[in-house]
Coordinates of C-alpha atoms in Angstrom, one line a residue:
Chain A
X4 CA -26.3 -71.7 -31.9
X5 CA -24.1 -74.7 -30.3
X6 CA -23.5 -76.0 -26.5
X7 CA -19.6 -75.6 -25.6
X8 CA -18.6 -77.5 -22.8
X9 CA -16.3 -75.0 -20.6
X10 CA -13.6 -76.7 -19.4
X11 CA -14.7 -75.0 -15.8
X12 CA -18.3 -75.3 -16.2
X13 CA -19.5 -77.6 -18.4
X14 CA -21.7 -77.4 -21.3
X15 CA -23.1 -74.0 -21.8
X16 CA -24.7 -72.1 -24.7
X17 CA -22.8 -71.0 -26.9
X18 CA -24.1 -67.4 -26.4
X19 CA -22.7 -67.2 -23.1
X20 CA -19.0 -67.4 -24.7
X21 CA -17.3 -65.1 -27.8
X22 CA -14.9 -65.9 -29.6
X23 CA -11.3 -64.8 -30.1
X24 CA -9.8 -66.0 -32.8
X25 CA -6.5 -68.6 -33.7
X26 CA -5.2 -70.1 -30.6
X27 CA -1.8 -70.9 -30.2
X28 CA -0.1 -67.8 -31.7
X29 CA 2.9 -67.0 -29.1
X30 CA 4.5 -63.6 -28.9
X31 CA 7.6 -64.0 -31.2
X32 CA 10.8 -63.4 -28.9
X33 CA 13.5 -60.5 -29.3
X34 CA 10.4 -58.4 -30.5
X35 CA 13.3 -55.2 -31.2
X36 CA 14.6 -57.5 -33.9
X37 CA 11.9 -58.1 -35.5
X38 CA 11.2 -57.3 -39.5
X39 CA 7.9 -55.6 -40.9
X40 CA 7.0 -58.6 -42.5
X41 CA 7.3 -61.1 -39.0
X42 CA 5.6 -57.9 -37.2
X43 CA 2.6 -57.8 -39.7
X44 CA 2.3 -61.9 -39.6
X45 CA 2.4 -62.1 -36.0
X46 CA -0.3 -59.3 -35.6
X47 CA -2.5 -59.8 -39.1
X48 CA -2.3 -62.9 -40.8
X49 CA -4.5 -65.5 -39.3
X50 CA -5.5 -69.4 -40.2
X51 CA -8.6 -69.2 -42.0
X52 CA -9.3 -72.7 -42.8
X53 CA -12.3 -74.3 -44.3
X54 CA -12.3 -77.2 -41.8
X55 CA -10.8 -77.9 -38.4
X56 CA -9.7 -74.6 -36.5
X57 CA -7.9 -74.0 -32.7
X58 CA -9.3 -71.3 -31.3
X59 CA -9.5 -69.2 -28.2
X60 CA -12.7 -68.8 -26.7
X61 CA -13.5 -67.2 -23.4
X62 CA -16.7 -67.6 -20.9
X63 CA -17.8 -63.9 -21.1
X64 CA -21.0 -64.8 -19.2
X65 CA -19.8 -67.3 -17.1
X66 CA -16.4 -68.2 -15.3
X67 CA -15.1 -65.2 -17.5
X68 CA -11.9 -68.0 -17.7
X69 CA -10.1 -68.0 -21.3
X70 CA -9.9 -71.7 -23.0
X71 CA -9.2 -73.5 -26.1
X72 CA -11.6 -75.5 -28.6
X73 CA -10.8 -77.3 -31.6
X74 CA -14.2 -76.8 -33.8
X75 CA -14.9 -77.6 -37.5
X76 CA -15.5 -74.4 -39.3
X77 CA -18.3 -75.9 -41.6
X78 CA -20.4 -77.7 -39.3
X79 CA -19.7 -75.8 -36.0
X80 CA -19.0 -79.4 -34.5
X81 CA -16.5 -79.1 -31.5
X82 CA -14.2 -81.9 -31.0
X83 CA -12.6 -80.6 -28.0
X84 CA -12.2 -77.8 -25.5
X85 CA -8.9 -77.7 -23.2
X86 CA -7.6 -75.4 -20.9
X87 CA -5.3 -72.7 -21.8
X88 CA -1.5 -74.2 -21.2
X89 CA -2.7 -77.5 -22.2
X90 CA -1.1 -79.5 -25.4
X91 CA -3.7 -79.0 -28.0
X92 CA -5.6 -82.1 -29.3
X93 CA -4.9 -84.5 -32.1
X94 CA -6.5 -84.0 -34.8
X95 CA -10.0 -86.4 -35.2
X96 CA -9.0 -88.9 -38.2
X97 CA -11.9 -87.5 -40.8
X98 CA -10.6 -83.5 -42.8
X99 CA -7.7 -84.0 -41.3
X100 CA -6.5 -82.5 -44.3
X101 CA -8.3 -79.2 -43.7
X102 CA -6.5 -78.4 -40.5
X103 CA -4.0 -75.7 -39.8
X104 CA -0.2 -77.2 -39.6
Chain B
X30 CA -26.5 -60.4 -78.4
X31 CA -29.5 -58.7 -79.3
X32 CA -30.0 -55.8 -77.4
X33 CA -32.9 -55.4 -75.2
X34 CA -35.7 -52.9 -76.3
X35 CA -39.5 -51.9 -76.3
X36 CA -39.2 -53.2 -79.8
X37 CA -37.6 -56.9 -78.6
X38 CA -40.4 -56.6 -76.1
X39 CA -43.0 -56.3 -78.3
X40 CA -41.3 -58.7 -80.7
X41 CA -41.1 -61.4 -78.4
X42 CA -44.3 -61.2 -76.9
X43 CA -45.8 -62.4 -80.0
X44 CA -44.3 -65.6 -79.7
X45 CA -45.5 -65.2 -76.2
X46 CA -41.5 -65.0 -75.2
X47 CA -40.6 -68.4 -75.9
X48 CA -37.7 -67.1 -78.4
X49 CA -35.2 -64.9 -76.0
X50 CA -32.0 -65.5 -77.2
X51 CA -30.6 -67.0 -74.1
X52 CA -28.4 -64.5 -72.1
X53 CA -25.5 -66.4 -72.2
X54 CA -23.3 -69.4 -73.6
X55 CA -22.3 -72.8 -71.6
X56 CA -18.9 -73.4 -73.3
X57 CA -16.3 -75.8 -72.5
X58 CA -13.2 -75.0 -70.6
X59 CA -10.6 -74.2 -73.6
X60 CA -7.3 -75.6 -72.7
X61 CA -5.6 -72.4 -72.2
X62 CA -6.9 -68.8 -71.4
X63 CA -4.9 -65.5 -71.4
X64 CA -6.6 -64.4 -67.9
X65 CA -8.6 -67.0 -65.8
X66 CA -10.9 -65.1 -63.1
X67 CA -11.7 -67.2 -60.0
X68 CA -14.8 -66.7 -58.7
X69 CA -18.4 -65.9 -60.7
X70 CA -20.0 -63.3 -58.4
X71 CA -20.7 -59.3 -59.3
X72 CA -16.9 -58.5 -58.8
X73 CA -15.2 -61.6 -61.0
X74 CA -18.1 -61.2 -63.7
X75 CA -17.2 -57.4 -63.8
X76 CA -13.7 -57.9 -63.7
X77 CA -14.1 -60.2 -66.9
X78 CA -16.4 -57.7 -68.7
X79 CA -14.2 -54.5 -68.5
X80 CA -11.5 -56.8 -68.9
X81 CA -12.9 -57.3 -72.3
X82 CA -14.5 -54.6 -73.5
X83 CA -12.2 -51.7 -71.9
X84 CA -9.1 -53.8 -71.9
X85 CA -8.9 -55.3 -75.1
X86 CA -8.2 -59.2 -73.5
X87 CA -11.4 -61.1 -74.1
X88 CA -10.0 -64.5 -74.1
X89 CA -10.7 -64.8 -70.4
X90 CA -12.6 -67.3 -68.7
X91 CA -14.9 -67.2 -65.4
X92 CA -14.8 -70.1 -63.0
X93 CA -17.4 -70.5 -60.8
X94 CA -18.1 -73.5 -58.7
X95 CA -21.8 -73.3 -58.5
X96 CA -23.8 -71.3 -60.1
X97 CA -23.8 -67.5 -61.1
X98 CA -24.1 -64.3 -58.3
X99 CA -25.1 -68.0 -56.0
X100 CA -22.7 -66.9 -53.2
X101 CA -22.4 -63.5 -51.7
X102 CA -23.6 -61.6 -54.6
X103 CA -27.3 -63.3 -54.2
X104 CA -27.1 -62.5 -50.1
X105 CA -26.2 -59.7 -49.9
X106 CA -28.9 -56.5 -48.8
X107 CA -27.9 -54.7 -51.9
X108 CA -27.6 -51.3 -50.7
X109 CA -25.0 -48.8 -52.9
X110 CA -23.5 -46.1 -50.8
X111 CA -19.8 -44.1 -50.9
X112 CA -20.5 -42.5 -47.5
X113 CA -16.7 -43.8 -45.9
X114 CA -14.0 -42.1 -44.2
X115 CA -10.7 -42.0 -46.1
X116 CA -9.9 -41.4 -48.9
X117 CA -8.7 -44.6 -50.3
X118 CA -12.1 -45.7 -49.6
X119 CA -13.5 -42.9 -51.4
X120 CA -11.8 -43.4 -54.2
X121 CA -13.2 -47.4 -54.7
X122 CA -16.2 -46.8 -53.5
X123 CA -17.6 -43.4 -55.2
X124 CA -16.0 -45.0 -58.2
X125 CA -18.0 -47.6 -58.0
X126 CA -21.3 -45.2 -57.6
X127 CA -20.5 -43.2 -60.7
X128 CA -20.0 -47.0 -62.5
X129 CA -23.6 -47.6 -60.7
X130 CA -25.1 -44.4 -62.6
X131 CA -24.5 -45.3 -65.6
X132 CA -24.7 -49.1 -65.6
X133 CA -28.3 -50.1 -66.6
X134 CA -27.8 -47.9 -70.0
X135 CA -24.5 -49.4 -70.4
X136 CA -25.0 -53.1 -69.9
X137 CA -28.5 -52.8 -71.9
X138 CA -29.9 -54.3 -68.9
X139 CA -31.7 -53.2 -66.0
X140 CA -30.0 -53.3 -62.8
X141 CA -32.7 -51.4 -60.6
X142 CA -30.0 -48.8 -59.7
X143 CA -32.4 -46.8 -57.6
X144 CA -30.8 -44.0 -55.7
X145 CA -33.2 -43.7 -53.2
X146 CA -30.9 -42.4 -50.1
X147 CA -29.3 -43.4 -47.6
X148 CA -29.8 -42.6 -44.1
X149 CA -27.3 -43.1 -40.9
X150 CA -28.7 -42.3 -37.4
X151 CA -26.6 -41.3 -35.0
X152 CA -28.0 -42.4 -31.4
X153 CA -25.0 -41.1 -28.6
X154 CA -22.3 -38.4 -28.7
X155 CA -19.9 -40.5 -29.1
X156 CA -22.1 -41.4 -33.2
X157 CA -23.1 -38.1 -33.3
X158 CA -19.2 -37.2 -33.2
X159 CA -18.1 -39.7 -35.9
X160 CA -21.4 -38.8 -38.3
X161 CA -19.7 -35.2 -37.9
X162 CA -16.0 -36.3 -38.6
X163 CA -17.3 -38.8 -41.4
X164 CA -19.6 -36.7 -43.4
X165 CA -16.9 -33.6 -43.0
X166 CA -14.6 -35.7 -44.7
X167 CA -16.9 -37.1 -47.2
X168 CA -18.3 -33.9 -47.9
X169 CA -14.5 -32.5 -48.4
X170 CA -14.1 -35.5 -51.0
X171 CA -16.8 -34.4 -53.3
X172 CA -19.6 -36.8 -52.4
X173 CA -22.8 -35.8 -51.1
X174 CA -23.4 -35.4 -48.1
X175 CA -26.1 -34.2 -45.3
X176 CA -26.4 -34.0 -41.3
X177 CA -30.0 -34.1 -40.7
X178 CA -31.8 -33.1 -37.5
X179 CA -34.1 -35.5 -35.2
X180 CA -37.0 -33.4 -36.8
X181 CA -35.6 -33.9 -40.2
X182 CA -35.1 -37.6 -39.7
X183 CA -38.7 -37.9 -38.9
X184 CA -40.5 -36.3 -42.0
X185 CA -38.5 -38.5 -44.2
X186 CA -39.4 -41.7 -41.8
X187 CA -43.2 -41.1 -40.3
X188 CA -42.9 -44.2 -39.2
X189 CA -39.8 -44.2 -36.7
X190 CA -40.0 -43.8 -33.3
X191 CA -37.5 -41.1 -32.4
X192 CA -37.6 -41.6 -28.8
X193 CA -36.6 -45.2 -28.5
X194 CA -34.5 -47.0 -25.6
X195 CA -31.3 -45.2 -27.8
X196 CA -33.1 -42.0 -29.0
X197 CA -32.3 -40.9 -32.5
X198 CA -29.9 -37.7 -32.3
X199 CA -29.4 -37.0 -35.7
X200 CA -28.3 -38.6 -39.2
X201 CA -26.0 -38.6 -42.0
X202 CA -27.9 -38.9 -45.5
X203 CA -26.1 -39.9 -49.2
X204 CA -29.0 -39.2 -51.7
X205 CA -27.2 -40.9 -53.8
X206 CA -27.0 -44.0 -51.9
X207 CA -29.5 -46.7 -52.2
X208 CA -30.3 -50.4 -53.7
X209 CA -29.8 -52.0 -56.8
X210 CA -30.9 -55.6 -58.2
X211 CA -28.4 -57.8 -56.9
X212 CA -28.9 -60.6 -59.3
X213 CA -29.8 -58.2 -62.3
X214 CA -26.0 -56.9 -61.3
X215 CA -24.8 -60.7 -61.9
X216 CA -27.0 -61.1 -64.9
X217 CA -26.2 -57.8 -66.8
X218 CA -22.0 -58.6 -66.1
X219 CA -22.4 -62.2 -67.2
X220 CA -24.5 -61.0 -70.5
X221 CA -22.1 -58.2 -71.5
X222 CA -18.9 -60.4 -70.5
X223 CA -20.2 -62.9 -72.6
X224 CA -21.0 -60.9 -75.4
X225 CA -17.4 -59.6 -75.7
X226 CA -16.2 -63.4 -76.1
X227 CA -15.3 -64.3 -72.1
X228 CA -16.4 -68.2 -71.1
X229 CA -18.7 -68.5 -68.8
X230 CA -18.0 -71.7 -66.9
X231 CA -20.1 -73.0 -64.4
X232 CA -20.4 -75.8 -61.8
X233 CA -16.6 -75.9 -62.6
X234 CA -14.8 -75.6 -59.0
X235 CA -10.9 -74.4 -58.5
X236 CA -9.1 -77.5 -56.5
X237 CA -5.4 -76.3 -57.1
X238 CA -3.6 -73.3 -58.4
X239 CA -0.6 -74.8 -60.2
X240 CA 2.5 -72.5 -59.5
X241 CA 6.0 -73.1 -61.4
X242 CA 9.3 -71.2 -60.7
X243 CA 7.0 -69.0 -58.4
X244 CA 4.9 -67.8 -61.5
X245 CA 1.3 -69.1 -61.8
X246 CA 0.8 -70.8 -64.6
X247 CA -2.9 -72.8 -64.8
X248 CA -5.6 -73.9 -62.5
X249 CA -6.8 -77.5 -61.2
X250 CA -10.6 -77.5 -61.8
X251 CA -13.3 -80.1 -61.6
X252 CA -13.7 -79.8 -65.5
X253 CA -9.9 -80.6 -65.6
X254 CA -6.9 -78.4 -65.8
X255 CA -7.1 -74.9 -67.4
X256 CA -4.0 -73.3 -68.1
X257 CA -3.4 -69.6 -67.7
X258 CA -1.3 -66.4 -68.3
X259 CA -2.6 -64.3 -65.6
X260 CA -5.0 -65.4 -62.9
X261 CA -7.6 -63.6 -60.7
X262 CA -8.9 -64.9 -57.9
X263 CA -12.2 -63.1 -57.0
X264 CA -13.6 -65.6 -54.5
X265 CA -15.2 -63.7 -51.5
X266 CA -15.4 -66.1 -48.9
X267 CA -13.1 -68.7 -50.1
X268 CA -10.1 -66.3 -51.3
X269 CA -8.2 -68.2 -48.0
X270 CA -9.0 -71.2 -49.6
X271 CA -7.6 -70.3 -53.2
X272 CA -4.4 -68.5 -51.5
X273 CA -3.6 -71.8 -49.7
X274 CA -4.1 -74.0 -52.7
X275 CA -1.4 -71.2 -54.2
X276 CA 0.9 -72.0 -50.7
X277 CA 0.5 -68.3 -48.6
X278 CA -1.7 -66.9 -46.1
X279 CA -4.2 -64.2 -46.3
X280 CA -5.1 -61.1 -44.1
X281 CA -8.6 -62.8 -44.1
X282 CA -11.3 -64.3 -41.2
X283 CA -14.2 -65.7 -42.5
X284 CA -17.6 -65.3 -40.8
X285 CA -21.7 -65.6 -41.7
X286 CA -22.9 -62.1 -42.2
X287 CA -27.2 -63.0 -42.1
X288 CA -29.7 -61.3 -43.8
X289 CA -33.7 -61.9 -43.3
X290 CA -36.5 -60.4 -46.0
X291 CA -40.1 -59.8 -44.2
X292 CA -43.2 -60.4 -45.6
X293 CA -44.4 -58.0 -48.9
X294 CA -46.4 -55.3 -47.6
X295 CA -47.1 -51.1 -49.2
X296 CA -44.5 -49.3 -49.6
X297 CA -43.4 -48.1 -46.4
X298 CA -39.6 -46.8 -46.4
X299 CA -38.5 -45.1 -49.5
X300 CA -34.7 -45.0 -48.1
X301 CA -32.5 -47.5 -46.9
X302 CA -32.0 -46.7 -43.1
X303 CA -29.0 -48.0 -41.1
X304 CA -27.9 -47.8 -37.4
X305 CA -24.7 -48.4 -36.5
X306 CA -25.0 -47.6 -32.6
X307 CA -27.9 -50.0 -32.2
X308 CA -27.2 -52.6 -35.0
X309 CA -29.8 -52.9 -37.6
X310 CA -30.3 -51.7 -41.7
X311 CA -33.2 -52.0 -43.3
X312 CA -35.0 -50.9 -46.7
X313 CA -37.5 -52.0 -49.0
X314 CA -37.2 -54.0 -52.0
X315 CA -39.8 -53.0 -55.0
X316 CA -41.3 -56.1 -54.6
X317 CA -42.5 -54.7 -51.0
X318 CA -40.2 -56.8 -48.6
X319 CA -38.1 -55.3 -45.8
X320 CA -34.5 -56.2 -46.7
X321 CA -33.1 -56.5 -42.9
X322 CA -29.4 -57.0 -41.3
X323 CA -27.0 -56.2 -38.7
X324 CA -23.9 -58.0 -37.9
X325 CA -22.1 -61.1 -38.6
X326 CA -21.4 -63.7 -36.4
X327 CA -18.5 -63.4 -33.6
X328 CA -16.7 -66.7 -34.7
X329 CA -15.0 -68.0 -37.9
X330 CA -17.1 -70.6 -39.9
X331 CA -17.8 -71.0 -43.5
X332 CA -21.6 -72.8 -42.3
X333 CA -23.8 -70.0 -44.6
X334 CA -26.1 -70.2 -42.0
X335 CA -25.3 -67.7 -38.8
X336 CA -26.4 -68.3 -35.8
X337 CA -30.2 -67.9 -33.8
X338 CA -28.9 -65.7 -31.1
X339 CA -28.1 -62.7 -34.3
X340 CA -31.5 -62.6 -35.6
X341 CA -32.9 -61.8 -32.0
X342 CA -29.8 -59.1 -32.2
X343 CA -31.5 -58.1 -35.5
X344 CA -34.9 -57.8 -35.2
X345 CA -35.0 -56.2 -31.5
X346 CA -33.5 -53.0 -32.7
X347 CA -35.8 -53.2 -35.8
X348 CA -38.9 -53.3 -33.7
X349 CA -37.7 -50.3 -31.3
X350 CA -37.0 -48.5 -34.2
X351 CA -40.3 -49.2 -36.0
X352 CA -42.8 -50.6 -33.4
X353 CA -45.2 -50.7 -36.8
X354 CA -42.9 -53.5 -37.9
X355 CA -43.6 -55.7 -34.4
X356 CA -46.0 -57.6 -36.3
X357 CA -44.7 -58.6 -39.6
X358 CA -43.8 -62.1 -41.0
X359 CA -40.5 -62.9 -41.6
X360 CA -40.2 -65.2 -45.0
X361 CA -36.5 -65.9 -45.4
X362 CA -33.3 -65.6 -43.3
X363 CA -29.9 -66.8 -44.9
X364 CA -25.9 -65.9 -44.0
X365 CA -22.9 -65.4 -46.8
X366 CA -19.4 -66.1 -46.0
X367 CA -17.8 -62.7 -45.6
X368 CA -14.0 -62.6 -45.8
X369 CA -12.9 -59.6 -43.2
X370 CA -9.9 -58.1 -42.9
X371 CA -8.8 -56.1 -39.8
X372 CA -9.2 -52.7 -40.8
X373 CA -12.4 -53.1 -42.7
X374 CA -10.7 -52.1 -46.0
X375 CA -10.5 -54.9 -49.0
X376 CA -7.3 -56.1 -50.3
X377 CA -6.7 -55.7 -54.3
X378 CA -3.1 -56.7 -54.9
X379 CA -0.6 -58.6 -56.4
X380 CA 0.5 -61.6 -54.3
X381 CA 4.1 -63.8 -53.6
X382 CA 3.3 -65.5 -56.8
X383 CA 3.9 -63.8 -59.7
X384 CA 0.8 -63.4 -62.2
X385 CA -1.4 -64.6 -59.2
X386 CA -3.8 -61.2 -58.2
X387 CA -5.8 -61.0 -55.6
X388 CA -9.5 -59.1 -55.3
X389 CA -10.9 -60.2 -52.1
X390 CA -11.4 -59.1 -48.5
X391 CA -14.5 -56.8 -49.2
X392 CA -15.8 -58.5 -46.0
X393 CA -19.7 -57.3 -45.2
X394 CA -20.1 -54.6 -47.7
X395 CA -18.7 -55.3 -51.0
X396 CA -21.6 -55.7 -53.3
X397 CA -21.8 -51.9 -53.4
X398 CA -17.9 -51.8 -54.9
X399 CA -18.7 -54.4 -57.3
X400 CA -18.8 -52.0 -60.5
X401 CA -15.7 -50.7 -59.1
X402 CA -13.8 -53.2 -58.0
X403 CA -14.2 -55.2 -61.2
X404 CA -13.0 -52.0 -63.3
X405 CA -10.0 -51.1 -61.1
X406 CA -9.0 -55.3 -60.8
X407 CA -9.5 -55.7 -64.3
X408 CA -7.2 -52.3 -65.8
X409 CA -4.8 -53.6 -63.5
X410 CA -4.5 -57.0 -64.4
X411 CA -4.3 -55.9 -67.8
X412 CA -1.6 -53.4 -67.0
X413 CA 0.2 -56.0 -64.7
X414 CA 0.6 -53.2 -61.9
X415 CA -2.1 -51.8 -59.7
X416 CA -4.1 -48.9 -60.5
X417 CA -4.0 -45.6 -58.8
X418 CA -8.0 -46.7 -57.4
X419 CA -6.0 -49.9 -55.9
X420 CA -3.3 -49.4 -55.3
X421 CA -3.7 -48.5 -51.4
X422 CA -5.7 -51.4 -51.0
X423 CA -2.3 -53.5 -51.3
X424 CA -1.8 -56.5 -49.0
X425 CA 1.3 -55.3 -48.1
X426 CA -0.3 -52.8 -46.0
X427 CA -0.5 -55.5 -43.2
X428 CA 3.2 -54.9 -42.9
X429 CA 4.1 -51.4 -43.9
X430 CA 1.3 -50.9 -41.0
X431 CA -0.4 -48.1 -43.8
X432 CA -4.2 -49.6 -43.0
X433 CA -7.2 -48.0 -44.3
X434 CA -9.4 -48.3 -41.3
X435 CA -12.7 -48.1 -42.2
X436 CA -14.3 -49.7 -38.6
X437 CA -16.7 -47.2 -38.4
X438 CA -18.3 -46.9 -41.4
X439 CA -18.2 -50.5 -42.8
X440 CA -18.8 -51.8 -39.0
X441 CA -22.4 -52.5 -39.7
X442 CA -23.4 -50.5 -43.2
X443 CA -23.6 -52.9 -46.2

């Protein structure tokens, strides 16, 4: 159990949110032209890293608004939350190395 | 390895069993290996051990980066079922229960295999409708199978309270299911691995997979480099970890799956019980503890600890299930790392590089394969293509879009 600080509302329990996974995955363009292989990346294959992760979060139990966090996968430690549309944060200086390209 | 008997018993209680041959060796990492297994839980250990005594390659070594059965395979709830919907998954997983029946005698160790039952209840329609679809089909796939009424659900369990807040409609029993030893399962792989000449090697953690003209050829560890023909990674939780190290992406999302073990009291359940619809398993182990879990976490972590909120989620069910239970202890409570894929199925498969294979995605019920898995992984490493058992479980189903969708029956059961 951590606080998340909403973007809207400000820091919450973390109970009131759920997760949704990678962030910043955008519908590929000219879909029709699309191979099995982009089709099954775009839909299946995820970042999974031990470290720093972007990922969508929404505030089921509060402003119900989508967001974005950038949260360390081993600690639970959130470095940031920013609104959906937003450029997504630099990376804090220490695993660095752990975090998705 | 001297096999274990009533006679070594006796034997070695005269010397007040001071003089057990120990179970297995420490070696050092040998420069090269034909077949290097990542990963020293149940499945890696078995792959190793029917890698060597069924497929005739026994210069293999283990990896493991902390100790052995230490990650999932030691926090897990240890329940054995084949109770699942396809018939891909039928395949693994009743292949792996066959494996369980006969493992104790052939290991010459005692994994506790205790076919005790296994009980699903069905608490809507809308379960009592896919308890009828899924024991159809595993009925039509040759495993046992029985719908059991309220009334019948109720002798077995005296105990349950069939008229909770989601009253118990009906339930879908595998006799055959039930627990085994988790570490014993470990112990038993890593003594008859051993025996057949694979290195056991320990505290020795994978930090590169070395790839040359797309062809894996050895692995970074922290006991130095290990060079290898064939490699397989077996590393639950951290199979994103090794397939990054080897430069592609996984199928895979990582998330705590907890477990909590009460107090020891009589015994009380003689099956293992699970609940999909309201989100709880329990048994009881022989030492007299209740084994409980329900789901894992919502959100990606590798923290092995879960969060507060899923233990309320866990034991709220339990007690409206049980109201006996409302007053029992809880000792322990602990989370593994459980690597998921989206349609619940595992992924056994040969990767992008060549030589490089791939047993992982097992996500919150794989100790029950783990007899299987290692058998079907290891004949087809040997063979270099996968077996008929894995072949479905491919990872290049996530593109073909041919998924094994097991949501319903892995959703909660472990």
């Amino acid at each position: 159990m951590f606080i998340i600080n909403c973007p809207y509302c400000g820091a919450r329990d973390q109970t009131e949110f759920s997760c949704h996974g990678e962030a910043h995955i955008a519908r590929p363009e000219e879909t029709e032209k699309l191979t099995d292989e982009q089709w099954g990346d775009y839909i299946f294959f995820r970042q999974n890293p031990k470290g720093l992760h972007y990922e969508r979060w929404v505030h089921s139990h509060g402003c119900r608004r989508w967001f974005n966090a950038l949260r360390n996968t081993v600690t639970d430690e959130i470095f940031a939350t920013y609104k959906v549309g937003e450029a997504r944060p630099v990376l804090p200086e220490q695993n660095a190395g752990e975090a998705p390209s | 390895m001297k096999a274990y008997s009533l006679f070594s018993l006796v034997r070695n209680s005269m010397s007040y069993h001071r003089n057990w041959q120990r179970a297995w060796r420490s070696p050092d990492p040998k420069k090269h290996y034909d077949v290097v297994i990542i990963g020293g839980g149940g499945h890696g250990l078995a792959t190793a051990y029917y890698l060597a005594t069924q497929c005739g390659i026994s210069n293999v070594a283990v990896l493991e980066k902390g100790w052995l059965g230490g990650g999932n395979t030691g926090r897990n709830t240890t329940i054995v079922r084949s109770n699942y919907l396809l018939d891909a998954s039928a395949g693994m997983y009743e292949h792996a229960v066959k494996l369980w029946e006969g493992l104790s005698q052939e290991l010459n160790y005692n994994v506790m295999f205790s076919q005790r039952g296994l009980l699903h209840l069905a608490h809507s329609v809308h379960d009592m409708q896919e308890i009828g679809r899924r024991g159809n089909a595993i009925y039509l796939n040759g495993i046992d199978s029985e719908f059991l009424t309220p009334e019948q659900v109720k002798e077995m369990l005296p105990i349950i309270n069939l008229d909770c807040r989601y009253p118990v409609m009906g339930g879908l029993l595998q006799r055959r299911g039930g627990t085994a030893r988790h570490d014993a399962v470990a112990w038993g792989y890593a003594r008859g691995a051993d025996a057949a000449g694979v290195d056991i090697i320990q505290n020795c953690e994978v930090t590169g997979v070395r790839v040359e003209h797309n062809k894996v050829v050895g692995v970074d560890t922290s006991r130095g480099y290990i060079g290898a023909g064939k490699v397989g990674s077996v590393a639950a939780g951290h199979s994103s970890v090794i397939a990054e190290m080897a430069g592609f992406k996984l199928p895979l999302e990582c998330y705590p799956l907890q477990a909590l073990v009460s107090e020891p009291i009589k015994p009380i359940i003689d099956c293992v019980v699970m609940s999909n619809g309201i989100h709880v398993y329990v048994s009881q182990s022989d030492k007299g503890e209740l084994v409980v879990g329900s789901g894992s976490d919502a959100y990606n972590s590798y923290s092995q600890r879960g969060s507060f909120d899923l233990i309320e989620h866990t034991v709220g069910p339990l007690c409206e299930l049980f109201p006996i239970f409302s007053r029992l202890r809880m000792l322990r409570q602990w989370a593994g790392i459980v690597d998921v894929t989206i349609d619940r199925s595992p992924i056994l498969s040969k990767t992008p590089v060549e030589n490089l294979y791939f047993n992982c995605g097992w996500g919150t019920g794989g100790f029950k394969a783990t007899p299987g898995s290692g058998h079907a992984f290891a004949h087809s490493i040997a063979a270099g293509e996968m077996n008929s058992i894995a072949a479905p479980f491919s990872i290049d189903r996530f593109n073909s879009g041919a998924l094994i969708d097991e949501g319903a029956a892995a959703a909660v059961a472990h």
